[in-house]
Each structure stands twice: as structure tokens, then as C-alpha cells.
Amino acid sequence: MIFDELQRAIIAKQNPTCVGLDTALEYLPEGMAAGKSFNDAAEAIFGFNKNVIDATFDIVPSVKVQIAYYEQYGYFGLRAFYDTLRYAKSKGLIVIADAKRNDIGATASRYAAAFLDEKDAFESDILTVNGYLGSDGIVPFTEKCKANGKGIFVLVKTSNPSSGELQNLKLEDGRTVYECMGDMVEAWGEGTCGAYGYSCVGAVVGATYPEEAKVLRTRMKNTFFLVPGYGAQGANAEMLKNCFKADGTGAVVNNSRGVLCAYKKRGGDYAEAARAACLDMKADLLNTLGEICAK
Amino acid sequence: MIFDELQRAIIAKQNPTCVGLDTALEYLPEGMAAGKSFNDAAEAIFGFNKNVIDATFDIVPSVKVQIAYYEQYGYFGLRAFYDTLRYAKSKGLIVIADAKRNDIGATASRYAAAFLDEKDAFESDILTVNGYLGSDGIVPFTEKCKANGKGIFVLVKTSNPSSGELQNLKLEDGRTVYECMGDMVEAWGEGTCGAYGYSCVGAVVGATYPEEAKVLRTRMKNTFFLVPGYGAQGANAEMLKNCFKADGTGAVVNNSRGVLCAYKKRGGDYAEAARAACLDMKADLLNTLGEICAK
């Protein structure tokens, strides 16, 4: 049960975060991306990721790898995506593939096979998905989660400035669209809860919207949250407190640019700077959240 | 302006359809997918696609390539996806990448670079996207569309059985969620209309929901529709009539399994059977729609 594993790792490391490997070529130190072909770019990016993983795997529980940054280099980039997933896994990290996949049932089952099966296409532990199509676009994923001990994070309230345009609209029944999506997420996860009380269906809830997070944390008792928005997107520790339960469980906070580009602010080696940024983030979060200690 | 090109090709061929290259390995004739590796699967699928394209490019205006079917074979599969996009383009077809991408602005701009740029990652003419994140997840795509003469299709009312769970909910202001998304699509396309009156922002509207399609066709005057659901998903020509304007313009209808697997019903060569299925579909649609003749 992947959210048990994730929560256990978070408690052991007292660090509810994931390193976001949204690795853009321009984040790399000068000279590291010397070649110009897609293959050169992909190799440089994987090399960078590998060093960041080596420098942080003992202090962070998980990584989130955003596929868009790899797709822009074609299938060469996706080889680097694959290599990154595999390498992170080999270091004992829980691997989140951030791909926000969505489609009708027949097609969703192909995505589920690609990301949540053990046949080594782009195998990951948890996949982000978009629930706009309703249940039959989600069930193929939850079936795979149950069969293979995997998880999904469904977009509920996203961290971007315009997320409210649709998500905050009020429905006739008094709920907002994001509350409605939250209720669907809770229903999709029913009957799959692990030792910490979280189902295999998690939710993406942006740290940039603390009020909405508060509403959702109360409403979604059995749902683990993936929380983007810390750092470069503007959210601080105080803002994302609402994503956690009182015992400090139930959420993992992502930081991408703040870790990958830490060396640009701090100077020195990028891998060492990434580690220092992870330690700072951990201290910042724990200072606000207190000790993470599930009952 | 890609929707001008698409409409022009539809009129010239009197065929408002696209061949859906959602090519599953089990669709291939026995013996064609002999090997067991991802590379074998990918090569067999591209070989199949190539023959289907060769057999149909003179009678259909476009193809839609569903990326999930390729992702399940890892980066080998995505090489076949790339090869398929390129080959269809080389035969003069308009190429729709069906990937339903969606993310925050910074990430959406990477997807836009992958699919709508001329840098040869997975270049296509039109990309399907999901609008759950609102404007700043869409603008990076529309910017690329404007710069490169490309287009997108945003999910509005999807063809699957449970699409109404979210999409048909009523908002406080009286609109349904799909009408609201339709209004956003019209707004995103503003100022980009081509000769036929369609903007660079199209919409996915399932043929399986004729009543909703009727509402949307009236509401979305400047939006071109991609219409899935014909054939295997249960919609017939009469049901999808509402997706077109009175002059027969404004929509392109997809058929995947009905074309790719035609040989299983008809017998004989799969490529010849695919061509025969395309001709049957064209006749079926024109019989109901009448001649397509933009004013």
C-alpha cells in the first residue's frame, strides 16, 4: 500500500517533501549541457538528476518527476524520464510520475499499463491524473492501484493563479467544483485504506490556496494530499499547514525549482546546494508543523 | 491557420473524418506482432499504421494518434508515435496528437514546445488538452498556436458514459460545467478566427451526447469540434449531426477501432478493410449531413 510506504518514509525521515525533478535544460550549470541534439539534452538532464538524487535520497522520502520537461526532447527525453524513474527507485525513493493523464476508460487502461504496471514502460509508484471525465476514466487506474499496490493523485484544487476559474465555481447544490471533485476522490478510494487511514486515491491540493486546503482537509478524511506551490510558486510553510492533519500526516509537499536551482542563489556545487535546500525546507516545514507522529 | 486547412481538406475530400490510430497490439493480424519486446511491439505498430495511412490518405483529411497506446511500450512506443506523426504528415494529412495534456503555465509551456513547436519532438498540427486548470494552463498552448499556425482541442463534453458526473452538473448561474467550459473555449479562441470562422481553440464534443452537442453547437459559433464516439463507442451518423453547422462545416469525426479492426469483421487484408471502412463511414455521414459546402 503505497501511501503507507510514503507516510512511513516521511515519519522515518521527518520530512514530508518530495524533490520535483522538473529538470529544464536551462537549470543546468553552464557547460553541463554542451551538445545541441535532443540526445545530448536528455543525457545532460539525466546526469544532473542522478547527482541531485545521490545528494538527497537519504534525507527525502520521494521524488516527483514532471514528464513535460522530458517530452520536449522527444523520445530521447522520455528515455531520460525512464532512467530517472528507475534510478530514483533504485535508491529507495518513492517515485511520483507527474503526468496528469486522463481519457475514456479504454484509453485510461493503456495509461495505467504504462505508468502503474510492472512491465517496465514508465513504472512509477504514484501517478497524477485529471478527473474531468468522471469515474470510468479513473477506474482503470484504481484497478491497477489495487492490483499492484500503487496510487494516484487526482487534481482537485491546483496551485496556479487561474485554477479558480472552473474549480471555485459554485454548483447548484452549494458545493464548489473542487469540493465536488474532492468528494469524488474520497468515493473512488473507498475500501482501499491502509494502516495510516489513507486510500490509494490521493489528491493534488495547491499550497497557494490555504482556505480551500482547509475545507478539503476536513472533507477528505481518507485522502493523502500532494501539495505543489511551495517556494517558486509563492507558498510558505504557514500556508500549507492546512494540508496536513493535526498529527502531521496526510500530505507531501513538492519543491522543484527551489531545489534544482538552489546553486544559482547559494553558489557552489548544484548537488550540494540541492541538499542544503532540502534541509532548509525540511527545517522550515517542521518548525511550523511540529513533529510528524501518527497515532 | 490549421482549422482552415482542415476544413478545406474536409470539403475537398467531402469527408469530415479522421482515422484514429489508437493502435493496440491486439488489433494487429496474427503473426504481425511476432516479437515480445517493446521494440518489437513498437515496430509492428508503426508498420501497421504505415499501411493503414497508405491505404487511406487519399480519401481522409486527417489522423488522430492517441499517445496512450504508444506510452504503454515505453520510449520504444513513443518512437513509433513519433514515426507515425511524421509519416502521416509526409502524406499530406493533418495530424492530431491526442494527449489531453494539462498543467500549470510553466509546465504547459513545455508540453506546448513538445507538441506544437517546429523543433521536432512530437510535432503535430493540433493537440488535445484538458482545461480543468483554467486560463493560465491554456495560454501557453494558444500562444504557440498563434505563433506556429497550430490548434488545440479542449475537452468540453467527453464521449464516455460517466462524463456527466462532473460535466453535466449545474452551476449556480444556471450553466452546466460543460457549457461553462464551452464558454471558456470560445473566449480562449477570440481574435484568432480563420477564413471559415473557426478559432485556433477547438473543442472535444462526444457524438454519444447529441443533446449536449446541440446546445454547444449553438453556443460555440467560432469553435471547431473534434467528435469522438462514432462506431465502437455507440454513436451513429444521426446522433452526431448536431455537432455540425447547417452548411456541414465545423466538425471532424473520429473512428479508431471501426477502421483499424475492420478486417476482423470483413475479412481480407487489414489495410484494404480499413479503406473500405473509411469509405463506408464517409458515405454514412454524407448521407445524413448532405454535401459539405461552406458559404
Coordinates of C-alpha atoms in Angstrom, one line a residue:
Chain A
M1 CA 0.0 0.0 0.0
I2 CA 1.9 2.9 -1.4
F3 CA 0.6 5.7 0.9
D4 CA 1.5 3.6 3.9
E5 CA 5.1 3.3 2.5
L6 CA 5.1 7.0 1.8
Q7 CA 3.8 8.0 5.2
R8 CA 6.3 5.6 6.9
A9 CA 9.2 7.1 5.0
I10 CA 8.0 10.6 5.8
I11 CA 7.9 9.8 9.5
A12 CA 11.3 8.0 9.5
K13 CA 13.0 10.9 7.8
Q14 CA 10.8 13.6 9.5
N15 CA 10.5 15.2 6.1
P16 CA 7.1 15.5 4.3
T17 CA 8.5 16.5 1.0
C18 CA 9.4 15.4 -2.5
V19 CA 12.0 16.7 -4.8
G20 CA 10.5 17.8 -8.0
L21 CA 12.7 16.7 -10.9
D22 CA 11.1 19.2 -13.4
T23 CA 14.5 19.5 -14.9
A24 CA 14.7 22.1 -17.6
L25 CA 17.9 22.3 -19.6
E26 CA 18.4 26.0 -18.5
Y27 CA 18.5 24.9 -14.9
L28 CA 21.8 23.1 -15.5
P29 CA 25.2 24.8 -14.8
E30 CA 26.8 26.3 -17.8
G31 CA 28.9 23.8 -19.8
M32 CA 26.9 20.8 -18.5
A33 CA 24.6 20.8 -21.5
A34 CA 27.2 21.3 -24.2
G35 CA 25.6 19.4 -27.1
K36 CA 22.6 20.6 -29.1
S37 CA 20.8 17.4 -30.0
F38 CA 17.8 16.0 -28.1
N39 CA 20.0 13.1 -27.1
D40 CA 22.6 15.5 -25.7
A41 CA 19.9 17.3 -23.7
A42 CA 18.4 14.1 -22.4
E43 CA 21.8 12.8 -21.3
A44 CA 22.7 16.0 -19.5
I45 CA 19.4 16.1 -17.7
F46 CA 19.6 12.5 -16.5
G47 CA 23.2 13.2 -15.4
F48 CA 22.0 16.2 -13.4
N49 CA 19.0 14.3 -11.9
K50 CA 21.3 11.4 -10.9
N51 CA 23.6 13.8 -8.9
V52 CA 20.6 15.5 -7.3
I53 CA 19.2 12.1 -6.3
D54 CA 22.6 11.0 -4.9
A55 CA 22.8 14.1 -2.8
T56 CA 19.3 14.0 -1.3
F57 CA 18.0 10.4 -1.2
D58 CA 19.0 9.8 2.4
I59 CA 17.0 12.9 3.6
V60 CA 13.9 13.0 1.4
P61 CA 11.3 10.2 1.1
S62 CA 10.2 10.8 -2.5
V63 CA 10.7 12.4 -5.9
K64 CA 8.2 13.8 -8.4
V65 CA 9.2 13.7 -12.0
Q66 CA 7.3 16.0 -14.3
I67 CA 7.1 14.4 -17.7
A68 CA 6.5 17.6 -19.8
Y69 CA 10.1 18.6 -19.2
Y70 CA 11.2 15.3 -20.8
E71 CA 8.6 15.2 -23.6
Q72 CA 10.0 18.4 -25.1
Y73 CA 13.1 16.4 -26.1
G74 CA 11.1 13.7 -27.9
Y75 CA 11.7 10.1 -27.2
F76 CA 15.2 10.8 -26.2
G77 CA 13.8 12.9 -23.4
L78 CA 11.5 10.1 -22.4
R79 CA 14.5 7.8 -22.2
A80 CA 15.9 10.2 -19.6
F81 CA 12.5 10.2 -17.9
Y82 CA 12.5 6.4 -17.7
D83 CA 16.1 6.4 -16.5
T84 CA 15.3 9.0 -13.8
L85 CA 12.3 6.9 -12.5
R86 CA 14.5 3.8 -12.4
Y87 CA 17.4 5.5 -10.7
A88 CA 15.2 7.1 -8.0
K89 CA 13.6 3.8 -7.4
S90 CA 17.0 2.0 -7.1
K91 CA 17.9 4.5 -4.3
G92 CA 14.8 3.5 -2.3
L93 CA 12.8 6.6 -3.1
I94 CA 9.0 6.6 -3.7
V95 CA 8.5 7.8 -7.3
I96 CA 5.7 10.0 -8.4
A97 CA 5.2 10.4 -12.1
D98 CA 3.6 13.7 -12.7
A99 CA 1.8 13.3 -16.0
K100 CA -1.8 14.3 -15.2
R101 CA -3.2 11.6 -17.6
N102 CA -6.8 11.4 -18.4
D103 CA -9.0 9.7 -21.0
I104 CA -12.0 7.5 -21.6
G105 CA -11.9 4.0 -19.9
A106 CA -10.4 2.0 -22.8
T107 CA -7.6 4.6 -23.2
A108 CA -7.1 5.2 -19.5
S109 CA -6.3 1.5 -19.1
R110 CA -3.4 2.0 -21.5
Y111 CA -2.1 4.9 -19.5
A112 CA -2.5 2.7 -16.3
A113 CA -0.5 0.0 -18.0
A114 CA 2.2 2.5 -19.0
F115 CA 2.7 4.0 -15.5
L116 CA 1.3 1.6 -12.9
D117 CA 2.1 -1.8 -14.2
E118 CA 5.2 -3.8 -13.5
K119 CA 6.0 -4.3 -17.2
D120 CA 8.7 -1.6 -17.1
A121 CA 7.3 1.0 -19.6
F122 CA 7.4 4.1 -17.2
E123 CA 6.7 2.2 -14.0
S124 CA 6.2 4.6 -11.0
D125 CA 4.6 4.3 -7.6
I126 CA 2.1 7.0 -7.9
L127 CA 0.7 8.8 -11.0
T128 CA -1.0 12.2 -11.1
V129 CA -4.3 12.1 -13.1
N130 CA -7.1 14.5 -14.1
G131 CA -10.7 13.6 -13.2
Y132 CA -12.7 15.8 -15.6
L133 CA -14.0 12.7 -17.4
G134 CA -15.6 11.1 -14.2
S135 CA -15.5 7.6 -12.8
D136 CA -14.9 5.5 -15.9
G137 CA -11.8 7.5 -16.7
I138 CA -10.5 6.8 -13.2
V139 CA -11.5 3.2 -12.5
P140 CA -8.8 1.7 -14.8
F141 CA -6.2 3.5 -12.7
T142 CA -7.7 2.4 -9.3
E143 CA -7.9 -1.2 -10.5
K144 CA -4.2 -1.1 -11.3
C145 CA -3.5 0.5 -7.9
K146 CA -5.3 -2.3 -6.1
A147 CA -3.6 -5.0 -8.1
N148 CA -0.1 -3.6 -7.8
G149 CA -0.1 -1.7 -4.6
K150 CA 0.2 1.7 -6.4
G151 CA -1.5 5.1 -6.0
I152 CA -2.8 8.1 -7.9
F153 CA -3.2 11.8 -7.1
V154 CA -6.2 13.3 -8.7
L155 CA -6.2 17.1 -9.4
V156 CA -8.7 18.7 -7.0
K157 CA -7.5 22.3 -6.3
T158 CA -4.5 23.2 -8.4
S159 CA -1.8 25.7 -7.3
N160 CA -1.9 28.0 -10.4
P161 CA -3.3 31.6 -10.4
S162 CA -6.3 30.8 -12.6
S163 CA -7.3 27.5 -11.0
G164 CA -10.4 29.1 -9.5
E165 CA -11.9 29.9 -13.0
L166 CA -13.5 26.5 -13.1
Q167 CA -12.6 24.9 -9.7
N168 CA -14.0 27.6 -7.5
L169 CA -17.4 27.9 -9.3
K170 CA -20.4 27.1 -7.1
L171 CA -22.7 24.3 -8.1
E172 CA -26.4 24.4 -7.7
D173 CA -26.1 22.1 -4.7
G174 CA -23.9 24.6 -2.8
R175 CA -20.6 22.8 -3.3
T176 CA -17.8 24.3 -5.3
V177 CA -16.4 22.3 -8.3
Y178 CA -13.2 21.5 -6.3
E179 CA -15.3 20.2 -3.3
C180 CA -17.3 18.1 -5.7
M181 CA -14.0 16.7 -7.2
G182 CA -12.8 16.1 -3.6
D183 CA -16.0 14.1 -2.8
M184 CA -15.5 12.0 -6.0
V185 CA -11.9 11.3 -4.9
E186 CA -13.0 10.1 -1.5
A187 CA -15.6 7.8 -3.1
W188 CA -13.0 6.5 -5.6
G189 CA -10.7 5.5 -2.8
E190 CA -13.4 3.7 -0.7
G191 CA -12.4 0.3 0.7
T192 CA -8.6 0.8 0.0
C193 CA -7.4 2.5 3.1
G194 CA -4.1 1.4 4.6
A195 CA -2.6 1.5 8.1
Y196 CA -2.5 5.3 8.3
G197 CA -6.1 5.6 7.0
Y198 CA -5.3 6.9 3.5
S199 CA -6.8 5.3 0.4
C200 CA -5.0 4.6 -2.9
V201 CA -6.6 7.7 -4.4
G202 CA -4.8 10.9 -3.3
A203 CA -5.5 14.5 -4.3
V204 CA -3.5 17.4 -5.6
V205 CA -4.2 20.4 -3.4
G206 CA -2.2 23.6 -4.1
A207 CA -0.3 25.2 -1.1
T208 CA -1.1 28.5 -2.7
Y209 CA -4.8 28.2 -1.6
P210 CA -4.8 27.7 2.2
E211 CA -8.5 28.3 2.7
E212 CA -9.5 25.8 0.1
A213 CA -7.0 23.3 1.5
K214 CA -8.6 23.7 5.0
V215 CA -12.0 22.9 3.6
L216 CA -10.7 19.9 1.7
R217 CA -8.6 18.5 4.6
T218 CA -11.8 18.4 6.7
R219 CA -13.9 17.0 3.9
M220 CA -11.4 14.3 2.7
K221 CA -10.5 12.3 5.8
N222 CA -9.1 9.3 3.9
T223 CA -7.2 11.2 1.2
F224 CA -3.4 11.8 1.1
F225 CA -2.5 15.2 -0.5
L226 CA 0.2 16.1 -2.9
V227 CA 0.9 19.7 -2.3
P228 CA 2.6 21.8 -5.0
G229 CA 3.2 25.6 -4.8
Y230 CA 5.9 25.9 -2.1
G231 CA 8.8 28.1 -3.0
A232 CA 8.9 29.4 -6.5
Q233 CA 5.1 29.5 -6.8
G234 CA 4.8 31.6 -3.7
A235 CA 3.5 29.4 -0.8
N236 CA 5.3 29.3 2.6
A237 CA 5.1 26.8 5.4
E238 CA 2.3 28.6 7.2
M239 CA 0.2 28.5 4.1
L240 CA 0.4 24.8 3.6
K241 CA -0.2 23.8 7.2
N242 CA -3.8 23.3 6.4
C243 CA -3.0 20.4 4.0
F244 CA -1.8 18.3 7.0
K245 CA -3.8 16.6 9.7
A246 CA -3.1 17.6 13.3
D247 CA -0.7 14.7 13.7
G248 CA 1.3 15.9 10.8
T249 CA 0.4 13.1 8.5
G250 CA -1.6 13.2 5.2
A251 CA 0.5 15.3 2.8
V252 CA 3.7 15.6 0.9
V253 CA 5.0 18.9 -0.3
N254 CA 6.8 19.4 -3.6
N255 CA 9.6 21.7 -4.4
S256 CA 11.1 21.8 -7.8
R257 CA 12.9 24.9 -8.9
G258 CA 13.8 25.8 -5.2
V259 CA 15.9 22.6 -5.1
L260 CA 17.2 22.2 -8.6
C261 CA 18.2 25.9 -9.0
A262 CA 19.4 26.3 -5.4
Y263 CA 23.0 26.7 -6.6
K264 CA 22.2 29.8 -8.5
K265 CA 21.4 31.6 -5.3
R266 CA 23.8 29.8 -2.9
G267 CA 26.7 29.3 -5.3
G268 CA 28.9 26.2 -5.2
D269 CA 28.1 22.7 -6.4
Y270 CA 24.5 22.2 -7.6
A271 CA 24.1 18.8 -5.9
E272 CA 25.3 20.2 -2.6
A273 CA 23.2 23.2 -2.9
A274 CA 20.1 21.0 -3.7
R275 CA 20.8 19.0 -0.4
A276 CA 21.1 22.2 1.6
A277 CA 17.9 23.5 0.1
C278 CA 16.1 20.2 1.0
L279 CA 17.4 20.5 4.6
D280 CA 16.3 24.1 4.8
M281 CA 12.8 23.2 3.5
K282 CA 12.6 20.3 6.0
A283 CA 13.5 22.6 8.9
D284 CA 11.1 25.3 7.7
L285 CA 8.2 22.8 7.4
L286 CA 8.9 21.0 10.8
N287 CA 9.3 24.4 12.5
T288 CA 5.7 25.1 11.5
L289 CA 4.1 21.6 11.6
G290 CA 5.9 20.2 14.6
E291 CA 7.0 16.6 14.8
I292 CA 5.2 14.2 12.5
C293 CA 3.9 11.4 14.7
A294 CA 1.0 9.3 13.5
K295 CA -1.1 7.9 16.4
Chain B
M1 CA -4.4 28.6 -39.8
I2 CA -4.9 24.9 -39.1
F3 CA -8.7 24.8 -38.9
D4 CA -8.8 26.5 -42.3
E5 CA -6.6 23.8 -43.7
L6 CA -8.6 21.1 -42.0
Q7 CA -11.9 22.5 -43.2
R8 CA -10.5 22.9 -46.7
A9 CA -9.3 19.3 -46.8
I10 CA -12.7 18.1 -45.5
I11 CA -14.5 20.0 -48.2
A12 CA -12.1 18.8 -51.0
K13 CA -12.5 15.2 -49.9
Q14 CA -16.1 15.5 -48.8
N15 CA -15.1 13.6 -45.8
P16 CA -15.3 15.1 -42.3
T17 CA -13.4 12.3 -40.5
C18 CA -10.2 11.4 -39.0
V19 CA -8.7 7.9 -38.7
G20 CA -7.9 7.2 -35.1
L21 CA -4.5 5.5 -34.9
D22 CA -5.2 4.2 -31.4
T23 CA -3.2 1.1 -32.4
A24 CA -3.3 -1.7 -29.8
L25 CA -1.0 -4.6 -30.4
E26 CA -4.0 -7.0 -30.2
Y27 CA -5.6 -5.2 -33.2
L28 CA -2.8 -6.4 -35.5
P29 CA -3.3 -9.6 -37.6
E30 CA -1.9 -12.7 -36.1
G31 CA 1.8 -13.2 -36.8
M32 CA 2.4 -9.5 -37.4
A33 CA 3.5 -8.8 -33.8
A34 CA 5.8 -11.8 -33.5
G35 CA 8.4 -10.5 -31.1
K36 CA 7.8 -9.8 -27.4
S37 CA 10.0 -6.8 -26.6
F38 CA 8.7 -3.2 -26.5
N39 CA 10.8 -2.6 -29.5
D40 CA 9.2 -5.4 -31.5
A41 CA 5.7 -4.1 -30.5
A42 CA 6.6 -0.6 -31.5
E43 CA 8.0 -1.6 -34.9
A44 CA 4.9 -3.8 -35.6
I45 CA 2.5 -1.0 -34.6
F46 CA 4.3 1.6 -36.8
G47 CA 4.3 -0.9 -39.7
F48 CA 0.6 -1.4 -39.3
N49 CA -0.1 2.4 -39.1
K50 CA 2.0 3.0 -42.2
N51 CA -0.1 0.6 -44.2
V52 CA -3.3 2.0 -42.9
I53 CA -2.1 5.5 -43.8
D54 CA -1.0 4.4 -47.3
A55 CA -4.5 2.8 -47.8
T56 CA -6.5 5.9 -46.7
F57 CA -4.6 9.2 -47.1
D58 CA -6.2 10.0 -50.4
I59 CA -9.7 9.7 -49.0
V60 CA -9.4 11.1 -45.4
P61 CA -8.2 14.6 -44.4
S62 CA -6.7 13.7 -41.0
V63 CA -5.5 11.2 -38.5
K64 CA -5.7 11.3 -34.7
V65 CA -2.9 9.5 -32.9
Q66 CA -3.7 8.5 -29.3
I67 CA -0.5 8.6 -27.3
A68 CA -1.6 6.2 -24.5
Y69 CA -1.4 3.3 -26.9
Y70 CA 2.3 4.1 -27.5
E71 CA 3.3 5.0 -24.0
Q72 CA 2.5 1.5 -22.8
Y73 CA 5.6 0.4 -24.7
G74 CA 7.8 2.9 -23.1
Y75 CA 10.1 5.1 -25.1
F76 CA 10.2 2.5 -27.8
G77 CA 6.5 3.0 -28.2
L78 CA 7.0 6.8 -28.3
R79 CA 9.4 6.3 -31.2
A80 CA 6.6 4.6 -33.0
F81 CA 4.3 7.5 -32.0
Y82 CA 6.8 10.0 -33.5
D83 CA 7.3 7.9 -36.6
T84 CA 3.5 7.8 -37.1
L85 CA 3.1 11.5 -36.7
R86 CA 5.9 12.1 -39.2
Y87 CA 4.7 9.6 -41.7
A88 CA 1.1 10.9 -41.7
K89 CA 2.4 14.4 -42.2
S90 CA 4.6 13.3 -45.1
K91 CA 1.4 12.0 -46.8
G92 CA -0.3 15.4 -46.5
L93 CA -2.6 14.5 -43.7
I94 CA -3.5 16.9 -40.9
V95 CA -2.1 15.3 -37.7
I96 CA -4.0 15.5 -34.4
A97 CA -1.9 14.4 -31.3
D98 CA -4.5 13.1 -28.8
A99 CA -2.6 13.5 -25.5
K100 CA -5.1 15.6 -23.4
R101 CA -2.2 17.5 -21.8
N102 CA -2.8 19.8 -18.9
D103 CA -0.7 21.6 -16.2
I104 CA 0.2 24.9 -14.7
G105 CA 1.5 27.6 -17.1
A106 CA 5.3 26.9 -16.7
T107 CA 4.7 23.2 -17.4
A108 CA 2.1 23.7 -20.1
S109 CA 4.7 25.7 -22.0
R110 CA 6.9 22.6 -22.1
Y111 CA 4.0 20.5 -23.4
A112 CA 3.3 23.2 -26.0
A113 CA 7.0 23.0 -27.0
A114 CA 6.8 19.2 -27.3
F115 CA 3.7 19.1 -29.4
L116 CA 3.2 22.4 -31.2
D117 CA 6.7 23.6 -31.9
E118 CA 8.7 23.0 -35.0
K119 CA 11.6 21.6 -33.1
D120 CA 10.6 18.0 -34.0
A121 CA 9.9 16.5 -30.6
F122 CA 6.4 15.3 -31.2
E123 CA 5.3 18.0 -33.7
S124 CA 1.7 17.8 -34.6
D125 CA -0.9 20.2 -36.1
I126 CA -3.5 20.0 -33.3
L127 CA -3.2 18.8 -29.7
T128 CA -6.0 17.8 -27.4
V129 CA -5.8 19.4 -24.0
N130 CA -7.8 19.4 -20.7
G131 CA -9.0 22.8 -19.3
Y132 CA -9.5 21.9 -15.7
L133 CA -6.7 24.3 -14.6
G134 CA -8.2 27.4 -16.3
S135 CA -6.6 30.1 -18.5
D136 CA -3.0 30.0 -17.4
G137 CA -2.8 26.3 -18.2
I138 CA -4.2 27.1 -21.7
V139 CA -2.5 30.3 -22.8
P140 CA 1.0 28.7 -23.4
F141 CA -0.8 26.4 -25.9
T142 CA -2.7 29.3 -27.6
E143 CA 0.5 31.4 -27.8
K144 CA 2.2 28.5 -29.7
C145 CA -0.9 28.1 -31.9
K146 CA -0.8 31.7 -32.9
A147 CA 3.0 31.7 -33.5
N148 CA 3.1 28.4 -35.5
G149 CA -0.4 28.2 -37.1
K150 CA -1.4 25.3 -34.9
G151 CA -4.5 24.4 -33.0
I152 CA -5.8 22.7 -29.8
F153 CA -9.0 20.8 -29.0
V154 CA -10.1 21.4 -25.4
L155 CA -12.2 18.7 -23.6
V156 CA -15.7 20.1 -23.2
K157 CA -18.2 17.2 -23.2
T158 CA -16.5 13.9 -23.5
S159 CA -17.9 10.8 -25.1
N160 CA -17.6 8.3 -22.2
P161 CA -20.6 7.0 -20.1
S162 CA -19.6 8.8 -16.9
S163 CA -18.7 12.2 -18.5
G164 CA -21.8 13.8 -16.9
E165 CA -20.7 13.1 -13.3
L166 CA -18.8 16.4 -13.4
Q167 CA -19.5 17.9 -16.8
N168 CA -23.3 17.9 -16.6
L169 CA -23.5 19.3 -13.1
K170 CA -25.4 22.6 -12.9
L171 CA -23.6 25.7 -11.7
E172 CA -25.3 28.3 -9.5
D173 CA -25.5 30.6 -12.5
G174 CA -27.7 28.1 -14.4
R175 CA -25.0 26.8 -16.8
T176 CA -23.7 23.3 -16.7
V177 CA -20.0 22.7 -16.2
Y178 CA -19.6 21.7 -19.9
E179 CA -21.4 24.9 -21.0
C180 CA -19.0 26.9 -18.8
M181 CA -16.0 25.1 -20.3
G182 CA -17.5 25.8 -23.8
D183 CA -17.7 29.5 -22.9
M184 CA -14.1 29.5 -21.8
V185 CA -13.1 27.8 -25.0
E186 CA -14.8 30.4 -27.1
A187 CA -13.1 33.1 -25.0
W188 CA -9.7 31.5 -25.4
G189 CA -10.0 31.5 -29.2
E190 CA -11.1 35.1 -29.5
G191 CA -9.3 37.1 -32.2
T192 CA -7.8 34.0 -34.0
C193 CA -10.6 33.1 -36.4
G194 CA -9.7 32.0 -39.9
A195 CA -11.5 32.1 -43.2
Y196 CA -14.2 29.6 -42.2
G197 CA -14.9 31.4 -38.9
Y198 CA -13.2 28.9 -36.5
S199 CA -10.6 29.9 -34.0
C200 CA -7.4 28.1 -33.1
V201 CA -9.1 26.7 -30.0
G202 CA -11.4 23.7 -30.8
A203 CA -13.4 21.5 -28.6
V204 CA -13.9 17.8 -27.9
V205 CA -17.6 17.1 -28.0
G206 CA -18.7 13.4 -27.8
A207 CA -21.1 12.1 -30.5
T208 CA -22.7 10.0 -27.8
Y209 CA -24.4 13.1 -26.3
P210 CA -26.4 14.7 -29.2
E211 CA -28.5 16.9 -26.9
E212 CA -25.4 18.4 -25.3
A213 CA -23.8 18.8 -28.7
K214 CA -26.8 20.7 -29.9
V215 CA -26.5 23.1 -27.0
L216 CA -22.8 23.6 -27.6
R217 CA -23.0 24.0 -31.4
T218 CA -25.4 26.9 -30.9
R219 CA -23.3 28.4 -28.1
M220 CA -19.9 28.0 -29.6
K221 CA -20.1 29.7 -33.0
N222 CA -16.4 30.0 -33.6
T223 CA -15.3 26.7 -32.3
F224 CA -14.4 23.6 -34.4
F225 CA -15.4 20.3 -32.9
L226 CA -13.4 17.0 -32.6
V227 CA -16.1 14.4 -32.3
P228 CA -15.2 11.0 -30.8
G229 CA -17.7 8.2 -30.1
Y230 CA -18.8 7.1 -33.6
G231 CA -18.8 3.3 -34.1
A232 CA -17.4 1.2 -31.3
Q233 CA -18.5 3.7 -28.7
G234 CA -22.1 3.6 -29.9
A235 CA -22.8 6.8 -31.8
N236 CA -24.3 6.8 -35.3
A237 CA -24.5 9.5 -38.0
E238 CA -27.8 10.8 -36.9
M239 CA -26.5 11.3 -33.4
L240 CA -23.5 13.4 -34.4
K241 CA -25.4 15.7 -36.9
N242 CA -25.8 18.2 -34.1
C243 CA -22.0 18.7 -34.0
F244 CA -22.0 20.3 -37.4
K245 CA -23.3 23.6 -38.6
A246 CA -26.1 23.7 -41.2
D247 CA -23.5 24.0 -44.0
G248 CA -21.8 20.9 -42.9
T249 CA -18.7 22.6 -41.6
G250 CA -17.3 22.8 -38.1
A251 CA -16.6 19.3 -37.0
V252 CA -14.4 16.3 -37.7
V253 CA -15.5 12.8 -36.6
N254 CA -13.0 10.2 -35.3
N255 CA -13.2 6.5 -35.8
S256 CA -10.5 4.3 -34.4
R257 CA -11.4 0.6 -33.8
G258 CA -14.0 0.6 -36.5
V259 CA -11.3 1.4 -39.1
L260 CA -8.2 -0.4 -37.6
C261 CA -10.2 -3.6 -36.8
A262 CA -12.4 -3.6 -39.9
Y263 CA -10.6 -6.6 -41.3
K264 CA -11.8 -8.7 -38.3
K265 CA -15.4 -8.3 -39.5
R266 CA -14.8 -8.0 -43.2
G267 CA -12.0 -10.5 -43.6
G268 CA -9.2 -9.9 -46.1
D269 CA -6.3 -7.5 -45.9
Y270 CA -6.4 -5.1 -42.9
A271 CA -5.3 -2.1 -45.0
E272 CA -7.9 -2.7 -47.7
A273 CA -10.5 -3.3 -45.0
A274 CA -9.5 0.0 -43.3
R275 CA -10.0 1.8 -46.6
A276 CA -13.4 0.2 -47.1
A277 CA -14.5 1.1 -43.6
C278 CA -13.4 4.7 -44.2
L279 CA -15.5 4.8 -47.4
D280 CA -18.5 3.4 -45.6
M281 CA -18.2 5.9 -42.8
K282 CA -17.9 8.8 -45.3
A283 CA -21.0 7.6 -47.2
D284 CA -22.9 7.1 -43.9
L285 CA -22.0 10.6 -42.7
L286 CA -22.7 12.4 -46.0
N287 CA -26.0 10.6 -46.4
T288 CA -27.1 12.2 -43.1
L289 CA -25.3 15.5 -43.4
G290 CA -25.6 16.2 -47.1
E291 CA -22.9 17.9 -49.1
I292 CA -20.4 19.9 -47.1
C293 CA -20.3 23.4 -48.7
A294 CA -19.1 26.3 -46.7
K295 CA -20.6 29.6 -47.9

